């Protein structure tokens, strides 16, 4: 199962003119610097007359998810805090603009390295997903990504497919997508220090990688969240074991230190929740790291001081924070939203004598990947090439809508698109079994919005197959199971308890199911049990209900162990087909679908 990177390309950093993010001049960007220590002077000269310190530029991003084309609707916007305190929405993202931003940022920086924190592939729009994300890996090669950690979505198609992403070769079932061309794989290493083969106990990919340039060495350790098996289909992680993030990073930091690599960056696919959704807010107000919560705060405080910075992801949020390490020393922790909408520019001052980062000199800022800049021609060419292959499938009309139907970008527990998908799954379930009662949809399975404005030549309000695919790209099946009323109530309580207590996962529900979620309470008590009703009638704990859900939920995914205990299973078509069939059957140009009201769950705050 091992997938050791081939590193076919020569490392181009030593010869290429590298560069600087119009440094920290991006409008609205908030530069975070670690506090300086009095009396420190690193201006001396090292051996051979070299300046003792050198600034290493670390460019980073995360959670690209195959968004080669600019993401649509609110999924393609970032919120920027203005000088007067107001907020501004900015259209951002897309490979053409991300490449331009990174290339511009490198100018003038002779020491520059580009890294990512996982989920570059998986849950991708059709342009990438239809071809098993080969287009995205090709794009990452072109924009000169140096290294990345794996994320949970790198395991969507299993370890063997991840190995193919690294090493190349045509798909085992679908073959080569372009005549006469074989997929070359990633030029950059995927790091998976905390993912091992259950049989051998060895990492399935390289655990770390060292960037070297003119005597400067920076080590990178890559890990994904330990809870990956809870949020990925069982087949995707079969035969794998996921280990504690802190223990793993600390183990390999010691190994790097013994090898003489004192400057270390961790790429970790786990993240936090900022106090505000403005990307340029002050995360260190009123104190260091006070503007962020969530799993990454605990992890950052536990990772050895040998690590000098953490590049994080998974939560799709933007932050640049200084969270104290176990020794109480401030350390930079960053995340650049998702879909290539932002990139982070971090300056690491490297001391040639100590071979370590001068932590008091670290500064960092997130920058918007604006769509007002020029497109990178090579990315435009790449997108055009793959778009021609995808067009016969992607441009087919499957339905009509009267306005935007927010999903991923809704920013609320119950989204209009979530309701629509749940209704579609219930309709499909009833075609298999008329006794089907309700449907439940996991929020993480909704990857985008449905946007009224045309994305191509299809016309406003037309939903294409490609747009529907972007919303539901996982190829889950719609499954039917029997659950008792008591099990259904327990399943709903698991939205806000157990592994989901800190970050609730509110299920999207089909028409007829209503209840109250009281967020002023804690844990399972947030679900008001006696408020749960189906078609106006209270749920009977002893009765049996026929419940539709995707195969991921039916397997107990996302922490919904109770939903995985259903009996009398019946497997239907894939969820995308169910969604498309519903759109086609229930809409037309004259009678488009209106956005659902999203009023099935009453939220008390």
Coordinates of C-alpha atoms in Angstrom, one line a residue, residues 7-13:
X7 CA 10.0 13.2 -7.5
X8 CA 10.4 13.1 -11.2
X9 CA 10.9 16.8 -11.7
X10 CA 14.2 18.6 -10.8
X11 CA 13.7 21.0 -7.9
X12 CA 13.3 24.3 -9.7
X13 CA 13.7 26.6 -6.8

